[in-house]
Amino acid sequence: MTVTAPSARAARWAVLRPWLGVAARLGLAAVWLFAGASKVGDLAASGRAVNAYQVMPYDLATAIGAALPFVELALGVLLIVGLATRLVAGVSAALLVIFITGIASAWARGLAIDCGCFGSGGQLAAGQAPSYLPELLRDLGFLVLAGFLLIWPRTPFGLDGWLAGEPPVEGNDE
């Protein structure tokens, strides 16, 4: 068994952490951009998907469903360019917690719905089974990415660092 000195581990982490941050930032951006783009063409369907959770009045659900794709697209664009990364990660984490709670609630209440996360959504046809566990695990993975960016928002090739006058490819632990 090899024992690594704390300073060697810290040095490796200092090199690796910024690039893990880039991967987290771009991965989460891709999720938001795909989710938003898949819904923006049919805002009524997005509203019906939110309404299928049966947790709020129809008019509120449809309004939230219509706004959600634009929020997701904005989060994705901000993450791509690395602007306001900690704030975007916080909003992402909050949305993901809401999504996880909604899916878990639908599962616990025995609803048979498609989450609507990447388009369509709503009530499932007779004989179709919901896939709640994979949806929950997927969203928990996305939540981990958002959590990483909450802790370490500065990444190479992000506007946050550039606006702060930081070197272009340095690991800055905040």
PDB file of C-alpha atoms in Angstrom:
ATOM      1  CA  MET A   1       0.000   0.000   0.000  1.00  0.00           C
ATOM      2  CA  THR A   2       1.405   3.342  -1.021  1.00  0.00           C
ATOM      3  CA  VAL A   3       0.903   6.229   1.345  1.00  0.00           C
ATOM      4  CA  THR A   4       0.727   9.546  -0.462  1.00  0.00           C
ATOM      5  CA  ALA A   5       1.969  12.589   1.363  1.00  0.00           C
ATOM      6  CA  PRO A   6      -0.738  15.182   1.990  1.00  0.00           C
ATOM      7  CA  SER A   7       1.154  17.772  -0.038  1.00  0.00           C
ATOM      8  CA  ALA A   8       1.352  15.439  -3.065  1.00  0.00           C
ATOM      9  CA  ARG A   9      -2.400  14.749  -2.841  1.00  0.00           C
ATOM     10  CA  ALA A  10      -3.093  18.449  -2.507  1.00  0.00           C
ATOM     11  CA  ALA A  11      -0.902  19.191  -5.511  1.00  0.00           C
ATOM     12  CA  ARG A  12      -2.705  16.573  -7.626  1.00  0.00           C
ATOM     13  CA  TRP A  13      -6.078  17.911  -6.488  1.00  0.00           C
ATOM     14  CA  ALA A  14      -5.015  21.472  -7.353  1.00  0.00           C
ATOM     15  CA  VAL A  15      -4.228  20.326 -10.895  1.00  0.00           C
ATOM     16  CA  LEU A  16      -7.266  18.061 -11.326  1.00  0.00           C
ATOM     17  CA  ARG A  17      -9.974  20.147  -9.614  1.00  0.00           C
ATOM     18  CA  PRO A  18     -10.223  22.947 -12.211  1.00  0.00           C
ATOM     19  CA  TRP A  19     -10.642  20.417 -15.029  1.00  0.00           C
ATOM     20  CA  LEU A  20     -13.254  18.469 -13.079  1.00  0.00           C
ATOM     21  CA  GLY A  21     -15.002  21.822 -12.688  1.00  0.00           C
ATOM     22  CA  VAL A  22     -14.943  22.378 -16.451  1.00  0.00           C
ATOM     23  CA  ALA A  23     -16.424  18.910 -16.967  1.00  0.00           C
ATOM     24  CA  ALA A  24     -19.115  19.567 -14.331  1.00  0.00           C
ATOM     25  CA  ARG A  25     -19.908  22.998 -15.779  1.00  0.00           C
ATOM     26  CA  LEU A  26     -20.159  21.797 -19.374  1.00  0.00           C
ATOM     27  CA  GLY A  27     -21.977  18.594 -18.424  1.00  0.00           C
ATOM     28  CA  LEU A  28     -24.622  20.460 -16.453  1.00  0.00           C
ATOM     29  CA  ALA A  29     -24.855  23.045 -19.255  1.00  0.00           C
ATOM     30  CA  ALA A  30     -25.539  20.271 -21.767  1.00  0.00           C
ATOM     31  CA  VAL A  31     -28.298  18.881 -19.537  1.00  0.00           C
ATOM     32  CA  TRP A  32     -30.030  22.256 -19.189  1.00  0.00           C
ATOM     33  CA  LEU A  33     -29.664  23.106 -22.885  1.00  0.00           C
ATOM     34  CA  PHE A  34     -31.034  19.726 -23.973  1.00  0.00           C
ATOM     35  CA  ALA A  35     -33.900  19.862 -21.460  1.00  0.00           C
ATOM     36  CA  GLY A  36     -34.879  23.408 -22.411  1.00  0.00           C
ATOM     37  CA  ALA A  37     -34.537  22.859 -26.164  1.00  0.00           C
ATOM     38  CA  SER A  38     -36.648  19.699 -26.027  1.00  0.00           C
ATOM     39  CA  LYS A  39     -39.538  21.625 -24.435  1.00  0.00           C
ATOM     40  CA  VAL A  40     -39.367  25.105 -25.917  1.00  0.00           C
ATOM     41  CA  GLY A  41     -41.114  24.042 -29.128  1.00  0.00           C
ATOM     42  CA  ASP A  42     -44.272  22.920 -27.291  1.00  0.00           C
ATOM     43  CA  LEU A  43     -44.841  25.049 -24.209  1.00  0.00           C
ATOM     44  CA  ALA A  44     -48.356  23.694 -23.763  1.00  0.00           C
ATOM     45  CA  ALA A  45     -46.966  20.151 -23.437  1.00  0.00           C
ATOM     46  CA  SER A  46     -44.441  21.420 -20.918  1.00  0.00           C
ATOM     47  CA  GLY A  47     -47.303  22.924 -18.919  1.00  0.00           C
ATOM     48  CA  ARG A  48     -49.236  19.656 -19.066  1.00  0.00           C
ATOM     49  CA  ALA A  49     -46.149  17.784 -17.841  1.00  0.00           C
ATOM     50  CA  VAL A  50     -45.891  20.061 -14.787  1.00  0.00           C
ATOM     51  CA  ASN A  51     -49.642  19.735 -14.188  1.00  0.00           C
ATOM     52  CA  ALA A  52     -49.380  15.919 -14.242  1.00  0.00           C
ATOM     53  CA  TYR A  53     -47.601  16.050 -10.869  1.00  0.00           C
ATOM     54  CA  GLN A  54     -50.890  17.294  -9.338  1.00  0.00           C
ATOM     55  CA  VAL A  55     -49.244  19.579  -6.773  1.00  0.00           C
ATOM     56  CA  MET A  56     -50.537  23.007  -7.853  1.00  0.00           C
ATOM     57  CA  PRO A  57     -53.495  24.586  -9.624  1.00  0.00           C
ATOM     58  CA  TYR A  58     -53.684  24.017 -13.391  1.00  0.00           C
ATOM     59  CA  ASP A  59     -53.099  27.663 -14.351  1.00  0.00           C
ATOM     60  CA  LEU A  60     -49.984  27.913 -12.176  1.00  0.00           C
ATOM     61  CA  ALA A  61     -48.663  24.580 -13.457  1.00  0.00           C
ATOM     62  CA  THR A  62     -49.067  25.622 -17.078  1.00  0.00           C
ATOM     63  CA  ALA A  63     -47.403  28.985 -16.442  1.00  0.00           C
ATOM     64  CA  ILE A  64     -44.452  27.302 -14.713  1.00  0.00           C
ATOM     65  CA  GLY A  65     -44.282  24.718 -17.491  1.00  0.00           C
ATOM     66  CA  ALA A  66     -44.181  27.453 -20.125  1.00  0.00           C
ATOM     67  CA  ALA A  67     -41.431  29.403 -18.321  1.00  0.00           C
ATOM     68  CA  LEU A  68     -39.271  26.420 -17.359  1.00  0.00           C
ATOM     69  CA  PRO A  69     -37.681  25.776 -20.787  1.00  0.00           C
ATOM     70  CA  PHE A  70     -36.458  29.373 -20.945  1.00  0.00           C
ATOM     71  CA  VAL A  71     -34.991  29.151 -17.445  1.00  0.00           C
ATOM     72  CA  GLU A  72     -33.238  25.903 -18.396  1.00  0.00           C
ATOM     73  CA  LEU A  73     -31.835  27.442 -21.592  1.00  0.00           C
ATOM     74  CA  ALA A  74     -30.584  30.498 -19.693  1.00  0.00           C
ATOM     75  CA  LEU A  75     -28.890  28.292 -17.078  1.00  0.00           C
ATOM     76  CA  GLY A  76     -27.248  26.280 -19.851  1.00  0.00           C
ATOM     77  CA  VAL A  77     -25.914  29.342 -21.659  1.00  0.00           C
ATOM     78  CA  LEU A  78     -24.559  30.875 -18.444  1.00  0.00           C
ATOM     79  CA  LEU A  79     -22.793  27.612 -17.609  1.00  0.00           C
ATOM     80  CA  ILE A  80     -21.328  27.299 -21.110  1.00  0.00           C
ATOM     81  CA  VAL A  81     -19.677  30.715 -20.808  1.00  0.00           C
ATOM     82  CA  GLY A  82     -18.909  30.298 -17.106  1.00  0.00           C
ATOM     83  CA  LEU A  83     -20.685  33.447 -15.947  1.00  0.00           C
ATOM     84  CA  ALA A  84     -22.217  33.676 -12.452  1.00  0.00           C
ATOM     85  CA  THR A  85     -21.302  30.016 -12.025  1.00  0.00           C
ATOM     86  CA  ARG A  86     -21.922  29.786  -8.280  1.00  0.00           C
ATOM     87  CA  LEU A  87     -25.320  31.497  -8.606  1.00  0.00           C
ATOM     88  CA  VAL A  88     -26.275  29.294 -11.568  1.00  0.00           C
ATOM     89  CA  ALA A  89     -25.124  26.206  -9.656  1.00  0.00           C
ATOM     90  CA  GLY A  90     -27.302  27.272  -6.720  1.00  0.00           C
ATOM     91  CA  VAL A  91     -30.353  27.792  -8.920  1.00  0.00           C
ATOM     92  CA  SER A  92     -29.600  24.474 -10.632  1.00  0.00           C
ATOM     93  CA  ALA A  93     -29.350  22.697  -7.286  1.00  0.00           C
ATOM     94  CA  ALA A  94     -32.632  24.238  -6.119  1.00  0.00           C
ATOM     95  CA  LEU A  95     -34.422  23.191  -9.330  1.00  0.00           C
ATOM     96  CA  LEU A  96     -32.980  19.699  -9.122  1.00  0.00           C
ATOM     97  CA  VAL A  97     -34.144  19.326  -5.518  1.00  0.00           C
ATOM     98  CA  ILE A  98     -37.619  20.416  -6.643  1.00  0.00           C
ATOM     99  CA  PHE A  99     -37.519  17.918  -9.525  1.00  0.00           C
ATOM    100  CA  ILE A 100     -36.314  15.098  -7.261  1.00  0.00           C
ATOM    101  CA  THR A 101     -39.015  15.912  -4.722  1.00  0.00           C
ATOM    102  CA  GLY A 102     -41.667  16.020  -7.452  1.00  0.00           C
ATOM    103  CA  ILE A 103     -40.635  12.667  -8.918  1.00  0.00           C
ATOM    104  CA  ALA A 104     -40.468  11.058  -5.466  1.00  0.00           C
ATOM    105  CA  SER A 105     -43.887  12.509  -4.628  1.00  0.00           C
ATOM    106  CA  ALA A 106     -45.427  11.196  -7.851  1.00  0.00           C
ATOM    107  CA  TRP A 107     -43.929   7.775  -7.154  1.00  0.00           C
ATOM    108  CA  ALA A 108     -45.146   7.749  -3.531  1.00  0.00           C
ATOM    109  CA  ARG A 109     -48.656   8.779  -4.585  1.00  0.00           C
ATOM    110  CA  GLY A 110     -48.825   6.068  -7.250  1.00  0.00           C
ATOM    111  CA  LEU A 111     -49.093   8.437 -10.216  1.00  0.00           C
ATOM    112  CA  ALA A 112     -48.178   7.004 -13.607  1.00  0.00           C
ATOM    113  CA  ILE A 113     -46.494   9.936 -15.333  1.00  0.00           C
ATOM    114  CA  ASP A 114     -43.468  10.696 -17.463  1.00  0.00           C
ATOM    115  CA  CYS A 115     -41.374  13.300 -15.657  1.00  0.00           C
ATOM    116  CA  GLY A 116     -41.296  15.611 -18.684  1.00  0.00           C
ATOM    117  CA  CYS A 117     -37.656  16.406 -17.993  1.00  0.00           C
ATOM    118  CA  PHE A 118     -36.596  16.145 -21.631  1.00  0.00           C
ATOM    119  CA  GLY A 119     -39.789  16.887 -23.492  1.00  0.00           C
ATOM    120  CA  SER A 120     -43.303  15.446 -23.659  1.00  0.00           C
ATOM    121  CA  GLY A 121     -44.173  14.278 -20.154  1.00  0.00           C
ATOM    122  CA  GLY A 122     -47.565  13.986 -18.548  1.00  0.00           C
ATOM    123  CA  GLN A 123     -49.828  11.018 -17.969  1.00  0.00           C
ATOM    124  CA  LEU A 124     -48.591   7.683 -19.284  1.00  0.00           C
ATOM    125  CA  ALA A 125     -50.808   5.617 -21.535  1.00  0.00           C
ATOM    126  CA  ALA A 126     -52.501   2.558 -20.075  1.00  0.00           C
ATOM    127  CA  GLY A 127     -50.022  -0.282 -19.651  1.00  0.00           C
ATOM    128  CA  GLN A 128     -46.954   1.977 -19.550  1.00  0.00           C
ATOM    129  CA  ALA A 129     -44.907   1.936 -16.374  1.00  0.00           C
ATOM    130  CA  PRO A 130     -43.104   4.988 -15.030  1.00  0.00           C
ATOM    131  CA  SER A 131     -39.318   4.872 -14.592  1.00  0.00           C
ATOM    132  CA  TYR A 132     -38.992   6.803 -11.355  1.00  0.00           C
ATOM    133  CA  LEU A 133     -35.850   5.202  -9.917  1.00  0.00           C
ATOM    134  CA  PRO A 134     -33.631   5.922 -12.965  1.00  0.00           C
ATOM    135  CA  GLU A 135     -35.029   9.471 -13.113  1.00  0.00           C
ATOM    136  CA  LEU A 136     -34.235  10.033  -9.433  1.00  0.00           C
ATOM    137  CA  LEU A 137     -30.715   8.624  -9.781  1.00  0.00           C
ATOM    138  CA  ARG A 138     -30.072  10.720 -12.886  1.00  0.00           C
ATOM    139  CA  ASP A 139     -31.210  13.910 -11.159  1.00  0.00           C
ATOM    140  CA  LEU A 140     -29.139  13.065  -8.072  1.00  0.00           C
ATOM    141  CA  GLY A 141     -26.107  12.802 -10.377  1.00  0.00           C
ATOM    142  CA  PHE A 142     -26.892  16.220 -11.829  1.00  0.00           C
ATOM    143  CA  LEU A 143     -27.260  17.529  -8.279  1.00  0.00           C
ATOM    144  CA  VAL A 144     -23.730  16.307  -7.528  1.00  0.00           C
ATOM    145  CA  LEU A 145     -22.457  18.341 -10.508  1.00  0.00           C
ATOM    146  CA  ALA A 146     -24.277  21.433  -9.242  1.00  0.00           C
ATOM    147  CA  GLY A 147     -22.896  20.849  -5.736  1.00  0.00           C
ATOM    148  CA  PHE A 148     -19.346  20.621  -7.075  1.00  0.00           C
ATOM    149  CA  LEU A 149     -19.815  23.968  -8.826  1.00  0.00           C
ATOM    150  CA  LEU A 150     -21.293  25.524  -5.697  1.00  0.00           C
ATOM    151  CA  ILE A 151     -18.112  24.671  -3.825  1.00  0.00           C
ATOM    152  CA  TRP A 152     -15.614  25.308  -6.654  1.00  0.00           C
ATOM    153  CA  PRO A 153     -17.232  27.645  -9.195  1.00  0.00           C
ATOM    154  CA  ARG A 154     -14.043  28.970 -10.815  1.00  0.00           C
ATOM    155  CA  THR A 155     -12.981  26.921 -13.801  1.00  0.00           C
ATOM    156  CA  PRO A 156     -10.660  27.429 -16.745  1.00  0.00           C
ATOM    157  CA  PHE A 157     -12.249  29.065 -19.775  1.00  0.00           C
ATOM    158  CA  GLY A 158     -14.998  30.699 -17.717  1.00  0.00           C
ATOM    159  CA  LEU A 159     -15.927  34.362 -17.752  1.00  0.00           C
ATOM    160  CA  ASP A 160     -16.042  34.437 -13.939  1.00  0.00           C
ATOM    161  CA  GLY A 161     -12.270  34.050 -13.694  1.00  0.00           C
ATOM    162  CA  TRP A 162     -11.583  36.339 -16.613  1.00  0.00           C
ATOM    163  CA  LEU A 163     -13.746  39.117 -15.127  1.00  0.00           C
ATOM    164  CA  ALA A 164     -11.966  38.645 -11.792  1.00  0.00           C
ATOM    165  CA  GLY A 165      -8.608  39.031 -13.529  1.00  0.00           C
ATOM    166  CA  GLU A 166      -7.449  35.527 -12.652  1.00  0.00           C
ATOM    167  CA  PRO A 167      -4.892  33.613 -14.718  1.00  0.00           C
ATOM    168  CA  PRO A 168      -6.601  31.661 -17.551  1.00  0.00           C
ATOM    169  CA  VAL A 169      -5.763  28.095 -16.418  1.00  0.00           C
ATOM    170  CA  GLU A 170      -5.078  28.160 -12.702  1.00  0.00           C
ATOM    171  CA  GLY A 171      -6.841  26.219  -9.992  1.00  0.00           C
ATOM    172  CA  ASN A 172      -8.281  28.765  -7.596  1.00  0.00           C
ATOM    173  CA  ASP A 173      -9.838  27.207  -4.543  1.00  0.00           C
ATOM    174  CA  GLU A 174     -12.272  29.626  -3.014  1.00  0.00           C
TER     175      GLU A 174
END
